[in-house]
mmCIF file of C-alpha atoms in Angstrom:
data_model
loop_
_atom_site.group_PDB
_atom_site.id
_atom_site.type_symbol
_atom_site.label_atom_id
_atom_site.label_comp_id
_atom_site.label_asym_id
_atom_site.label_seq_id
_atom_site.Cartn_x
_atom_site.Cartn_y
_atom_site.Cartn_z
ATOM 1 C CA MET A 1 -2.603 -3.529 -29.342
ATOM 2 C CA SER A 2 -0.422 -1.319 -26.600
ATOM 3 C CA LYS A 3 -2.231 0.941 -24.342
ATOM 4 C CA ASN A 4 -1.517 4.701 -23.117
ATOM 5 C CA PHE A 5 -0.263 5.418 -19.335
ATOM 6 C CA ALA A 6 0.491 8.481 -17.482
ATOM 7 C CA LEU A 7 2.339 8.262 -14.073
ATOM 8 C CA ILE A 8 1.878 10.711 -11.222
ATOM 9 C CA GLY A 9 4.786 10.515 -8.853
ATOM 10 C CA ALA A 10 7.388 9.766 -10.938
ATOM 11 C CA ALA A 11 10.082 10.424 -8.777
ATOM 12 C CA GLY A 12 8.856 8.341 -5.913
ATOM 13 C CA TYR A 13 10.505 5.192 -4.670
ATOM 14 C CA ILE A 14 8.036 3.113 -6.000
ATOM 15 C CA ALA A 15 7.429 4.872 -9.277
ATOM 16 C CA VAL A 16 10.333 2.626 -11.178
ATOM 17 C CA ARG A 17 8.165 -0.588 -10.479
ATOM 18 C CA HIS A 18 5.253 0.716 -12.167
ATOM 19 C CA MET A 19 7.544 1.964 -15.030
ATOM 20 C CA LYS A 20 8.983 -1.699 -15.265
ATOM 21 C CA ALA A 21 5.246 -3.220 -15.080
ATOM 22 C CA ILE A 22 4.114 -1.049 -18.061
ATOM 23 C CA LYS A 23 6.825 -1.939 -20.309
ATOM 24 C CA ASP A 24 7.031 -5.676 -19.324
ATOM 25 C CA THR A 25 3.536 -5.629 -20.127
ATOM 26 C CA SER A 26 4.245 -4.128 -23.800
ATOM 27 C CA ASN A 27 2.633 -0.975 -23.242
ATOM 28 C CA ASN A 28 3.884 2.933 -23.393
ATOM 29 C CA LEU A 29 4.290 5.289 -21.055
ATOM 30 C CA VAL A 30 3.342 9.067 -22.821
ATOM 31 C CA ALA A 31 3.343 11.317 -19.900
ATOM 32 C CA ALA A 32 4.703 11.838 -16.527
ATOM 33 C CA LEU A 33 4.148 13.887 -13.580
ATOM 34 C CA ASP A 34 6.317 15.075 -10.435
ATOM 35 C CA LYS A 35 7.434 18.444 -9.003
ATOM 36 C CA PHE A 36 10.647 16.985 -8.321
ATOM 37 C CA ASP A 37 12.799 16.346 -11.411
ATOM 38 C CA SER A 38 15.195 13.662 -10.240
ATOM 39 C CA VAL A 39 13.506 11.186 -12.692
ATOM 40 C CA GLY A 40 16.559 9.819 -14.788
ATOM 41 C CA ILE A 41 15.275 6.585 -14.253
ATOM 42 C CA ILE A 42 12.672 7.005 -16.993
ATOM 43 C CA ASP A 43 15.516 6.656 -19.477
ATOM 44 C CA SER A 44 15.898 3.681 -18.795
ATOM 45 C CA TYR A 45 11.996 2.391 -19.705
ATOM 46 C CA PHE A 46 10.618 5.268 -21.766
ATOM 47 C CA PRO A 47 13.239 8.188 -22.528
ATOM 48 C CA ASN A 48 10.359 9.688 -25.216
ATOM 49 C CA ALA A 49 7.746 10.002 -22.218
ATOM 50 C CA ASP A 50 6.688 13.866 -21.832
ATOM 51 C CA PHE A 51 7.379 14.956 -18.505
ATOM 52 C CA PHE A 52 5.983 17.923 -16.492
ATOM 53 C CA THR A 53 6.765 19.237 -13.104
ATOM 54 C CA GLU A 54 3.297 21.567 -12.881
ATOM 55 C CA TYR A 55 0.090 20.038 -12.759
ATOM 56 C CA GLU A 56 -1.244 22.560 -14.991
ATOM 57 C CA ARG A 57 0.787 21.697 -17.790
ATOM 58 C CA PHE A 58 0.398 18.004 -17.286
ATOM 59 C CA ASP A 59 -3.159 18.588 -17.344
ATOM 60 C CA ARG A 60 -3.269 20.487 -20.691
ATOM 61 C CA HIS A 61 -1.009 17.640 -22.356
ATOM 62 C CA VAL A 62 -3.000 14.896 -21.206
ATOM 63 C CA TYR A 63 -6.143 16.849 -22.787
ATOM 64 C CA LYS A 64 -4.328 17.775 -25.813
ATOM 65 C CA LEU A 65 -3.752 14.076 -26.322
ATOM 66 C CA LYS A 66 -7.461 13.302 -25.789
ATOM 67 C CA ARG A 67 -8.385 15.731 -28.438
ATOM 68 C CA GLU A 68 -5.749 14.525 -31.076
ATOM 69 C CA GLY A 69 -7.138 11.275 -30.768
ATOM 70 C CA THR A 70 -4.518 9.335 -28.470
ATOM 71 C CA PRO A 71 -6.283 9.451 -25.178
ATOM 72 C CA LEU A 72 -4.793 7.748 -22.346
ATOM 73 C CA ASP A 73 -6.260 4.431 -21.126
ATOM 74 C CA TYR A 74 -4.583 4.028 -17.616
ATOM 75 C CA VAL A 75 -3.065 6.650 -15.129
ATOM 76 C CA SER A 76 -0.487 4.906 -12.460
ATOM 77 C CA ILE A 77 -0.474 6.716 -9.208
ATOM 78 C CA CYS A 78 2.333 6.918 -6.795
ATOM 79 C CA THR A 79 2.021 10.164 -5.248
ATOM 80 C CA PRO A 80 1.865 10.787 -0.951
ATOM 81 C CA ASN A 81 -1.024 9.144 0.179
ATOM 82 C CA TYR A 82 -3.223 12.041 1.043
ATOM 83 C CA LEU A 83 -2.975 13.053 -2.732
ATOM 84 C CA HIS A 84 -4.405 9.858 -4.041
ATOM 85 C CA ASP A 85 -8.129 10.548 -3.673
ATOM 86 C CA SER A 86 -7.504 13.669 -6.124
ATOM 87 C CA HIS A 87 -5.251 12.096 -8.649
ATOM 88 C CA ILE A 88 -7.877 9.067 -8.943
ATOM 89 C CA ARG A 89 -10.460 11.226 -9.816
ATOM 90 C CA PHE A 90 -8.387 12.965 -12.300
ATOM 91 C CA ALA A 91 -7.898 9.601 -14.050
ATOM 92 C CA LEU A 92 -11.185 9.108 -14.495
ATOM 93 C CA ARG A 93 -12.282 12.761 -15.601
ATOM 94 C CA GLN A 94 -9.584 11.975 -18.498
ATOM 95 C CA GLY A 95 -11.709 8.864 -19.166
ATOM 96 C CA ALA A 96 -9.030 6.670 -18.166
ATOM 97 C CA ASP A 97 -8.794 3.663 -15.512
ATOM 98 C CA ALA A 98 -6.679 4.362 -12.159
ATOM 99 C CA ILE A 99 -3.933 2.393 -10.830
ATOM 100 C CA CYS A 100 -3.005 3.385 -7.577
ATOM 101 C CA GLU A 101 -0.394 2.546 -4.715
ATOM 102 C CA LYS A 102 -1.701 1.685 -1.111
ATOM 103 C CA PRO A 103 -3.427 2.821 0.811
ATOM 104 C CA LEU A 104 -6.020 3.844 -2.094
ATOM 105 C CA VAL A 105 -7.239 6.555 0.191
ATOM 106 C CA LEU A 106 -7.117 7.614 3.588
ATOM 107 C CA ASN A 107 -10.627 7.194 4.888
ATOM 108 C CA PRO A 108 -13.646 4.681 4.459
ATOM 109 C CA TRP A 109 -15.881 7.591 2.891
ATOM 110 C CA ASN A 110 -13.547 8.267 0.346
ATOM 111 C CA VAL A 111 -14.099 4.856 -1.160
ATOM 112 C CA ASP A 112 -17.915 5.782 -1.262
ATOM 113 C CA ALA A 113 -17.028 8.845 -3.000
ATOM 114 C CA LEU A 114 -14.924 7.070 -5.452
ATOM 115 C CA LYS A 115 -17.586 4.364 -6.195
ATOM 116 C CA ASP A 116 -19.832 7.073 -7.363
ATOM 117 C CA TYR A 117 -17.285 8.589 -9.238
ATOM 118 C CA GLU A 118 -16.962 5.224 -11.254
ATOM 119 C CA LYS A 119 -20.221 4.793 -12.147
ATOM 120 C CA GLU A 120 -20.533 8.611 -13.204
ATOM 121 C CA THR A 121 -17.555 8.047 -15.728
ATOM 122 C CA GLY A 122 -17.796 4.564 -16.368
ATOM 123 C CA LYS A 123 -13.986 4.029 -15.267
ATOM 124 C CA LYS A 124 -12.468 1.783 -12.947
ATOM 125 C CA VAL A 125 -10.215 2.317 -9.747
ATOM 126 C CA TYR A 126 -7.422 -0.422 -9.163
ATOM 127 C CA ASN A 127 -5.493 -1.042 -6.107
ATOM 128 C CA VAL A 128 -1.942 -2.202 -6.045
ATOM 129 C CA LEU A 129 -2.870 -5.337 -3.663
ATOM 130 C CA GLN A 130 0.452 -7.074 -4.444
ATOM 131 C CA LEU A 131 1.114 -9.395 -1.249
ATOM 132 C CA ARG A 132 -2.525 -11.118 -2.850
ATOM 133 C CA LEU A 133 -0.138 -12.333 -6.053
ATOM 134 C CA HIS A 134 2.525 -13.740 -3.861
ATOM 135 C CA GLN A 135 2.658 -17.464 -4.024
ATOM 136 C CA THR A 136 3.167 -18.501 -0.434
ATOM 137 C CA ILE A 137 0.099 -15.991 0.589
ATOM 138 C CA ILE A 138 -1.992 -17.728 -2.166
ATOM 139 C CA ASP A 139 -0.751 -20.857 -0.768
ATOM 140 C CA LEU A 140 -1.897 -20.029 2.683
ATOM 141 C CA LYS A 141 -5.263 -18.475 2.096
ATOM 142 C CA LYS A 142 -6.122 -21.959 0.339
ATOM 143 C CA LYS A 143 -4.773 -23.916 3.030
ATOM 144 C CA ILE A 144 -6.776 -21.601 5.451
ATOM 145 C CA GLU A 145 -9.716 -22.367 3.403
ATOM 146 C CA SER A 146 -9.643 -25.840 3.024
ATOM 147 C CA GLY A 147 -9.080 -26.054 6.842
ATOM 148 C CA ASP A 148 -11.350 -26.073 9.608
ATOM 149 C CA PRO A 149 -13.584 -22.979 8.922
ATOM 150 C CA ASN A 150 -14.207 -22.860 12.864
ATOM 151 C CA LYS A 151 -10.446 -22.758 13.889
ATOM 152 C CA VAL A 152 -8.823 -19.426 15.169
ATOM 153 C CA TYR A 153 -5.321 -19.194 14.076
ATOM 154 C CA ASP A 154 -2.830 -17.159 16.725
ATOM 155 C CA VAL A 155 -0.808 -14.743 14.517
ATOM 156 C CA ASP A 156 2.094 -12.484 15.650
ATOM 157 C CA LEU A 157 3.278 -9.293 13.194
ATOM 158 C CA ARG A 158 6.383 -7.820 13.761
ATOM 159 C CA TYR A 159 7.356 -4.985 11.006
ATOM 160 C CA PHE A 160 10.144 -3.329 12.129
ATOM 161 C CA THR A 161 11.919 -0.702 9.297
ATOM 162 C CA SER A 162 14.292 1.750 10.521
ATOM 163 C CA ARG A 163 13.916 4.914 9.198
ATOM 164 C CA GLY A 164 16.221 8.468 9.659
ATOM 165 C CA LYS A 165 15.330 11.700 10.893
ATOM 166 C CA TRP A 166 13.961 12.751 7.179
ATOM 167 C CA TYR A 167 11.083 10.338 7.791
ATOM 168 C CA HIS A 168 9.607 12.497 10.310
ATOM 169 C CA TYR A 169 10.373 15.909 8.357
ATOM 170 C CA SER A 170 8.818 14.470 5.053
ATOM 171 C CA TRP A 171 5.087 14.142 4.336
ATOM 172 C CA LYS A 172 5.360 10.311 5.492
ATOM 173 C CA GLY A 173 6.015 11.745 9.119
ATOM 174 C CA ASP A 174 2.789 14.172 8.791
ATOM 175 C CA ILE A 175 -0.305 11.934 9.868
ATOM 176 C CA SER A 176 -2.581 14.466 8.162
ATOM 177 C CA LYS A 177 -0.773 13.492 5.112
ATOM 178 C CA SER A 178 0.649 9.680 5.370
ATOM 179 C CA GLY A 179 -2.485 8.291 7.939
ATOM 180 C CA GLY A 180 0.344 7.408 10.136
ATOM 181 C CA ILE A 181 2.334 4.211 10.659
ATOM 182 C CA ALA A 182 -0.756 1.982 10.417
ATOM 183 C CA THR A 183 -1.786 3.412 7.575
ATOM 184 C CA ASN A 184 1.958 3.971 5.657
ATOM 185 C CA ILE A 185 3.560 0.819 6.510
ATOM 186 C CA GLY A 186 0.927 -1.586 7.824
ATOM 187 C CA ILE A 187 -1.800 -1.385 5.360
ATOM 188 C CA HIS A 188 -0.258 -4.138 3.205
ATOM 189 C CA PHE A 189 -0.239 -6.729 6.016
ATOM 190 C CA PHE A 190 -3.903 -5.459 7.281
ATOM 191 C CA ASP A 191 -5.323 -5.981 3.898
ATOM 192 C CA MET A 192 -3.325 -9.316 3.662
ATOM 193 C CA LEU A 193 -4.436 -10.958 6.896
ATOM 194 C CA SER A 194 -8.114 -9.996 6.581
ATOM 195 C CA TRP A 195 -7.610 -11.054 2.869
ATOM 196 C CA ILE A 196 -6.819 -14.591 4.414
ATOM 197 C CA PHE A 197 -8.592 -14.734 7.985
ATOM 198 C CA GLY A 198 -11.590 -12.368 7.153
ATOM 199 C CA PRO A 199 -13.367 -9.690 8.684
ATOM 200 C CA VAL A 200 -12.512 -7.855 11.708
ATOM 201 C CA GLN A 201 -14.742 -8.625 14.793
ATOM 202 C CA GLU A 202 -12.345 -6.445 17.366
ATOM 203 C CA ASN A 203 -9.598 -3.812 16.797
ATOM 204 C CA ILE A 204 -7.626 -2.573 19.664
ATOM 205 C CA VAL A 205 -4.844 -0.325 19.906
ATOM 206 C CA HIS A 206 -2.487 -0.464 23.048
ATOM 207 C CA GLU A 207 0.500 1.784 21.912
ATOM 208 C CA LYS A 208 0.565 4.347 19.483
ATOM 209 C CA ASP A 209 2.867 7.340 18.383
ATOM 210 C CA ALA A 210 5.002 8.720 15.865
ATOM 211 C CA PHE A 211 7.312 5.908 15.679
ATOM 212 C CA HIS A 212 5.397 2.778 16.524
ATOM 213 C CA ALA A 213 2.045 1.245 16.851
ATOM 214 C CA ALA A 214 0.735 -1.844 18.153
ATOM 215 C CA GLY A 215 -2.334 -3.500 18.876
ATOM 216 C CA PHE A 216 -4.650 -6.525 18.397
ATOM 217 C CA LEU A 217 -6.915 -7.652 15.829
ATOM 218 C CA ARG A 218 -9.739 -10.278 16.015
ATOM 219 C CA LEU A 219 -10.567 -11.443 12.861
ATOM 220 C CA LYS A 220 -13.096 -14.357 11.623
ATOM 221 C CA GLN A 221 -10.343 -16.950 11.976
ATOM 222 C CA ALA A 222 -7.279 -15.487 13.335
ATOM 223 C CA ARG A 223 -6.238 -13.369 16.984
ATOM 224 C CA VAL A 224 -3.317 -11.146 15.649
ATOM 225 C CA ARG A 225 -1.225 -9.328 17.724
ATOM 226 C CA TRP A 226 0.955 -6.821 15.718
ATOM 227 C CA PHE A 227 3.704 -4.099 16.290
ATOM 228 C CA LEU A 228 4.815 -1.736 13.724
ATOM 229 C CA SER A 229 7.891 0.514 13.980
ATOM 230 C CA VAL A 230 10.132 2.771 12.371
ATOM 231 C CA ASP A 231 12.424 3.190 15.406
ATOM 232 C CA TYR A 232 16.011 1.506 15.087
ATOM 233 C CA ASN A 233 15.978 1.001 18.854
ATOM 234 C CA ASP A 234 13.235 -1.281 18.567
ATOM 235 C CA ILE A 235 15.376 -3.956 16.383
ATOM 236 C CA PRO A 236 16.553 -6.898 18.490
ATOM 237 C CA ASN A 237 20.411 -6.772 19.106
ATOM 238 C CA GLU A 238 21.051 -9.835 17.572
ATOM 239 C CA VAL A 239 19.702 -8.361 14.102
ATOM 240 C CA LYS A 240 21.520 -5.295 14.335
ATOM 241 C CA ALA A 241 24.754 -7.175 14.743
ATOM 242 C CA THR A 242 24.104 -8.668 11.113
ATOM 243 C CA GLY A 243 23.806 -4.816 9.817
ATOM 244 C CA LYS A 244 20.339 -4.816 8.798
ATOM 245 C CA ARG A 245 17.544 -2.217 9.839
ATOM 246 C CA THR A 246 14.633 -4.045 9.131
ATOM 247 C CA LEU A 247 12.718 -6.995 10.455
ATOM 248 C CA ARG A 248 9.713 -8.682 8.997
ATOM 249 C CA THR A 249 8.076 -11.556 10.787
ATOM 250 C CA ILE A 250 4.935 -13.473 11.126
ATOM 251 C CA LEU A 251 4.428 -16.448 13.420
ATOM 252 C CA ILE A 252 1.175 -18.647 12.589
ATOM 253 C CA ASP A 253 0.697 -20.608 15.810
ATOM 254 C CA GLY A 254 4.198 -20.513 16.400
ATOM 255 C CA LYS A 255 5.316 -21.356 12.867
ATOM 256 C CA GLU A 256 6.856 -18.300 10.641
ATOM 257 C CA LEU A 257 5.553 -17.850 7.455
ATOM 258 C CA GLU A 258 8.488 -17.248 4.898
ATOM 259 C CA PHE A 259 7.749 -15.033 2.301
ATOM 260 C CA SER A 260 11.065 -12.757 2.066
ATOM 261 C CA GLU A 261 11.687 -13.628 -1.576
ATOM 262 C CA GLY A 262 9.349 -13.777 -4.522
ATOM 263 C CA PHE A 263 8.599 -9.873 -4.549
ATOM 264 C CA THR A 264 10.405 -8.391 -7.694
ATOM 265 C CA GLU A 265 7.678 -9.223 -10.304
ATOM 266 C CA LEU A 266 4.409 -8.501 -8.141
ATOM 267 C CA HIS A 267 3.846 -5.235 -9.830
ATOM 268 C CA THR A 268 4.202 -6.728 -13.281
ATOM 269 C CA GLU A 269 1.774 -9.359 -12.036
ATOM 270 C CA THR A 270 -0.379 -6.795 -10.956
ATOM 271 C CA TYR A 271 -0.716 -4.994 -14.418
ATOM 272 C CA LYS A 272 -1.334 -8.033 -16.095
ATOM 273 C CA ASN A 273 -4.158 -8.840 -13.815
ATOM 274 C CA ILE A 274 -5.514 -5.147 -14.483
ATOM 275 C CA LEU A 275 -5.170 -5.371 -18.057
ATOM 276 C CA ALA A 276 -7.235 -8.997 -18.100
ATOM 277 C CA GLY A 277 -9.965 -7.082 -16.621
ATOM 278 C CA ASN A 278 -9.222 -9.068 -13.065
ATOM 279 C CA GLY A 279 -7.704 -6.031 -10.985
ATOM 280 C CA PHE A 280 -8.486 -5.648 -7.404
ATOM 281 C CA GLY A 281 -11.179 -2.760 -7.029
ATOM 282 C CA LEU A 282 -12.491 -0.210 -4.461
ATOM 283 C CA ASP A 283 -14.282 -3.110 -2.497
ATOM 284 C CA ASP A 284 -10.833 -4.934 -2.035
ATOM 285 C CA ALA A 285 -9.363 -2.117 -0.567
ATOM 286 C CA ARG A 286 -12.257 -0.918 1.878
ATOM 287 C CA ALA A 287 -11.453 -3.566 4.561
ATOM 288 C CA SER A 288 -7.702 -2.414 5.347
ATOM 289 C CA ILE A 289 -8.665 1.105 4.739
ATOM 290 C CA GLU A 290 -11.174 0.665 7.572
ATOM 291 C CA ILE A 291 -8.531 -1.201 9.883
ATOM 292 C CA ALA A 292 -6.359 1.710 9.392
ATOM 293 C CA HIS A 293 -8.411 4.332 9.856
ATOM 294 C CA GLN A 294 -9.788 2.532 13.268
ATOM 295 C CA ILE A 295 -6.261 2.440 14.575
ATOM 296 C CA ARG A 296 -5.464 6.116 13.855
ATOM 297 C CA ASN A 297 -8.501 7.438 15.278
ATOM 298 C CA ALA A 298 -8.350 4.798 18.467
ATOM 299 C CA GLU A 299 -7.249 5.618 22.093
ATOM 300 C CA PRO A 300 -4.382 3.315 23.047
ATOM 301 C CA ILE A 301 -5.185 1.524 26.083
ATOM 302 C CA GLY A 302 -1.641 0.660 27.514
ATOM 303 C CA LEU A 303 -0.054 -2.674 27.872
ATOM 304 C CA VAL A 304 -3.387 -4.389 29.034
ATOM 305 C CA GLY A 305 -5.295 -7.400 27.791
ATOM 306 C CA ASP A 306 -3.557 -9.358 24.627
ATOM 307 C CA PHE A 307 -0.380 -7.185 23.717
ATOM 308 C CA HIS A 308 1.970 -7.966 21.618
ATOM 309 C CA PRO A 309 5.279 -9.581 23.821
ATOM 310 C CA ASP A 310 7.699 -7.615 22.479
ATOM 311 C CA LEU A 311 6.163 -3.929 23.634
ATOM 312 C CA LEU A 312 7.297 -5.466 27.353
ATOM 313 C CA ASN A 313 11.113 -5.336 25.867
ATOM 314 C CA ARG A 314 10.707 -1.830 24.470
ATOM 315 C CA LYS A 315 9.592 -0.797 28.122
ATOM 316 C CA LYS A 316 13.153 -1.733 29.723
#
């Protein structure tokens, strides 16, 4: 029997992956909400879905569906980061489970509050942690787990994803709304690395501003030097020469982890897991939220200690 979904944040970049996942799992999108009305993509998946640009009318419609005997089973949330907490609570109040994009929330104490809300409502909060479903990442985790439990790996992470001027004028450039670079673009990798290499033992920030952040994480089985940037100037010249504006590399003991392929169906796999009762919940999301929160509130120490070597190139 198909499930009824609502989608909040239907005009967002990632929303189409959720629409596809709902369709791929033979379920139905009955209502969608976004204050922007550039949502023609809905026609490719659920042309009969009701659409709202005002939260109050959307809320009333969802209540009407519930009263008429067709309540929501799930609410998918693709809104700006700072709104996730509120929209998750909306879903649970409606008697629906929530499926939320990363970061689930901005602060660790928000996780605690949502755990209480789960107990009150009897409903579940699921986080989209799709990298955990990537076969290359799964294989790496198995390799680490089957290896020497006392071995500590050296990991170098670079993620440079150039953004234009618009980025800093949007909610993504407002640290109070996005959580800053470490939260907005780093949360995926912090989750993946802590899932594979274990809990954080040390978290140091070397540099941090509106365009980039870099630091060092000591995990149970890894020493991680990381560098995140949205500044095109941080892209190496040899990459620029190819016309690319993004660079993503992870080196483990000097060997590159190649996982550039295999992303297209991971949201659908995420939905399949959730529908089977095996999704990633609040406890799964906590570690990366804590890491990003610590980075956001840390005082950078400068280029001392075990910093990422690319920071020296940036200073030239």
